[in-house]
Amino acid sequence: MSTGESTIRNEPMQIDDITVIDKAKVKKAVTAAALGNAMEWFDFGVYGFVAYALGKVFFPEASPSVQTIAALATFSVPFLVRPLGGVFFGVMGDKFGRQKVLSATIILMAISTFCIGLIPSYESIGILAPILLLLCKLAQGFSVGGEYTGAAVFVAEFAPDRRRGFLSSWLDFGSIIGFVSGAGVVVLLSSIVGEAQFLEWGWRVPFFLAAPLGLIGLYLRHAAEETPAFTEQLERMEKEDQDAVGSAPRISFKEIVSKYWRSLLVCVGIVLVTNVTYYMLLTYMPTYLSHNLHYSEDHGVLIIIVVMVGMLFVQPFVGMASDRIGRRPFIAAGSLGLLVAAIPAFHLITSGNTGWIFVGLLLLAVLLNCLIGVMASTLPAMFPTRVRYSALASAFNISVIIAGVTPTLAAWLVETTGDLMMPAYYLMVVAAIGLITAYFMHETANKPMRGDTPNAGSRREARELLQEQYDHIEASVDGLDVEINDMQDKLADLERRKQALIDRHPDLV
């Protein structure tokens, strides 16, 4: 049974209070979330791999440097509307359910991405072309505002407590698959049709693929069931208040901030260090390699593809290991690694040797794996069911505004300073934020989601979790007994001091 955080239990916890999740439903939920996320990130991520082409198509009168910055800026501006999408879809997700909202986000993403492929060039319609491109990107940003957090909540609420890290890691596995697929399509098309034809019409093809991919993702998500935690939350609300069902959550955003401010700050810190590294490596690096290091576009993208394929093999193992040793060690290790290795990694990347470039990128990729391997399992566990989607989406997308400007800001810093190490300094700053966050965050591995009773993968595991809960309660009672005894000793001492003072006053004796 999933309970609200404020619910007070007056009876002993029983085996039936632990939700045993059907393995087939877990597999279906993870598949729907991960593959659907891959579809969305194919759409969103392919933009980074054709940014050089879009700069020439939509900003032809600018210099090559300004074209690149303008195209990447069009990538970054939609992050400004992500908090709006996060708040909107978050409230809808807590009101109507996770599954329905995830179906809506993938429809919006598919339509807006498909429309990018239909936009005429600047030469055809002038300034209207980049304006239409920006509108489509804003629609994408609004959609993604509810996508990742909703998918993370969806998987986390289905996952047994002991396997939440491993199962949730497949969500970002899907994200990487989407990026790899987008990059692969771009390389394949440009190699087949040639650079001239790719600039003329070939860049549109990846965006047109959004339509069939969106239909596949919609089918998968529509077929998935609502999460047990949300379903049981509705049942609990029905018992408490029939009018509560279908109404807005009975807690305002102001109350969320005042009550869960620590969780919100930790969420912001984790998202910053993870997503800045993510966009630096997977979105900005192709442009950095081609524009600043003068590699061909295809060569730079191919190196990134190989690196991302390597990340795919590491990702599930990080999630699995976090179920054993915890999430905090990986956040700390990834952040510390970035702080120490960012400059050496970029020295390798700028060495001019393809082998060393690959090693430098792979080093950053492994550190990124440490972060994204645990993010999807860590963040949802910080908030109770009734506000989980909206609170997480709000905090996540506010911090993503900063992370989203990474490609644009990194390109601008390199252009204005002429220092190829600027991306490394950028990563070191967010690494420091990650270390501070790791220090203050609470461990969430192998624990029930906040305000929820445990989830188990089998009846046997449910019995083990129940015993662990009993052991935890016994330890807590013993700790309280010690505190009570200490307080009694302090009270007795205060009584003695009080009596000593009274004895010295003639009118109080």
Tab-separated table of C-alpha atoms in Angstrom, residues 179 269-286 304 307-308 311 331 334-339 342 345-346 360-372 375 399 402-407 410 423-434:
chain	number	residue	atom	x	y	z
A	179	PHE	CA	21.396	10.249	-29.464
A	269	GLY	CA	22.566	20.234	-7.923
A	270	ILE	CA	22.399	16.716	-9.375
A	271	VAL	CA	20.669	17.890	-12.530
A	272	LEU	CA	23.173	20.703	-13.070
A	273	VAL	CA	26.311	18.591	-12.866
A	274	THR	CA	24.736	15.765	-14.884
A	275	ASN	CA	23.078	17.730	-17.679
A	276	VAL	CA	25.873	20.252	-18.192
A	277	THR	CA	28.247	17.320	-18.705
A	278	TYR	CA	25.659	15.581	-20.889
A	279	TYR	CA	25.133	18.530	-23.235
A	280	MET	CA	28.825	19.418	-23.268
A	281	LEU	CA	29.787	15.918	-24.381
A	282	LEU	CA	26.884	14.840	-26.572
A	283	THR	CA	25.612	18.111	-28.060
A	284	TYR	CA	28.511	20.570	-28.095
A	285	MET	CA	31.402	18.204	-28.819
A	286	PRO	CA	30.495	17.478	-32.485
A	304	ILE	CA	31.045	10.755	-30.530
A	307	VAL	CA	31.995	7.038	-27.301
A	308	MET	CA	28.219	6.817	-26.806
A	311	MET	CA	28.543	4.459	-22.594
A	331	ILE	CA	27.486	11.333	-7.591
A	334	GLY	CA	31.577	11.497	-11.024
A	335	SER	CA	31.855	15.053	-9.697
A	336	LEU	CA	35.330	14.582	-8.244
A	337	GLY	CA	36.462	12.918	-11.460
A	338	LEU	CA	35.270	15.882	-13.519
A	339	LEU	CA	37.008	18.332	-11.201
A	342	ALA	CA	38.462	17.876	-17.073
A	345	ALA	CA	40.736	15.212	-20.874
A	346	PHE	CA	40.588	18.372	-23.000
A	360	GLY	CA	39.776	12.068	-23.668
A	361	LEU	CA	36.146	11.816	-24.713
A	362	LEU	CA	35.837	8.327	-23.251
A	363	LEU	CA	37.171	9.575	-19.913
A	364	LEU	CA	34.472	12.247	-19.794
A	365	ALA	CA	31.888	9.682	-20.904
A	366	VAL	CA	32.677	7.273	-18.050
A	367	LEU	CA	32.392	10.114	-15.531
A	368	LEU	CA	29.082	11.079	-17.134
A	369	ASN	CA	27.935	7.455	-16.724
A	370	CYS	CA	28.548	7.750	-12.979
A	371	LEU	CA	26.046	10.601	-12.907
A	372	ILE	CA	23.323	9.591	-15.347
A	375	MET	CA	20.028	10.256	-11.574
A	399	SER	CA	18.085	23.769	-13.297
A	402	ILE	CA	21.217	26.690	-16.870
A	403	ALA	CA	22.374	23.356	-18.266
A	404	GLY	CA	20.626	24.003	-21.580
A	405	VAL	CA	22.755	27.036	-22.409
A	406	THR	CA	25.907	24.902	-22.181
A	407	PRO	CA	26.450	24.437	-25.945
A	410	ALA	CA	30.723	27.066	-24.367
A	423	PRO	CA	34.805	23.840	-21.760
A	424	ALA	CA	37.067	22.163	-19.202
A	425	TYR	CA	36.824	25.127	-16.836
A	426	TYR	CA	33.067	25.077	-17.335
A	427	LEU	CA	32.916	21.408	-16.295
A	428	MET	CA	35.083	22.064	-13.230
A	429	VAL	CA	32.629	24.668	-11.941
A	430	VAL	CA	29.658	22.312	-12.140
A	431	ALA	CA	31.797	19.500	-10.697
A	432	ALA	CA	32.253	21.586	-7.545
A	433	ILE	CA	28.461	21.964	-7.367
A	434	GLY	CA	28.140	18.191	-7.721
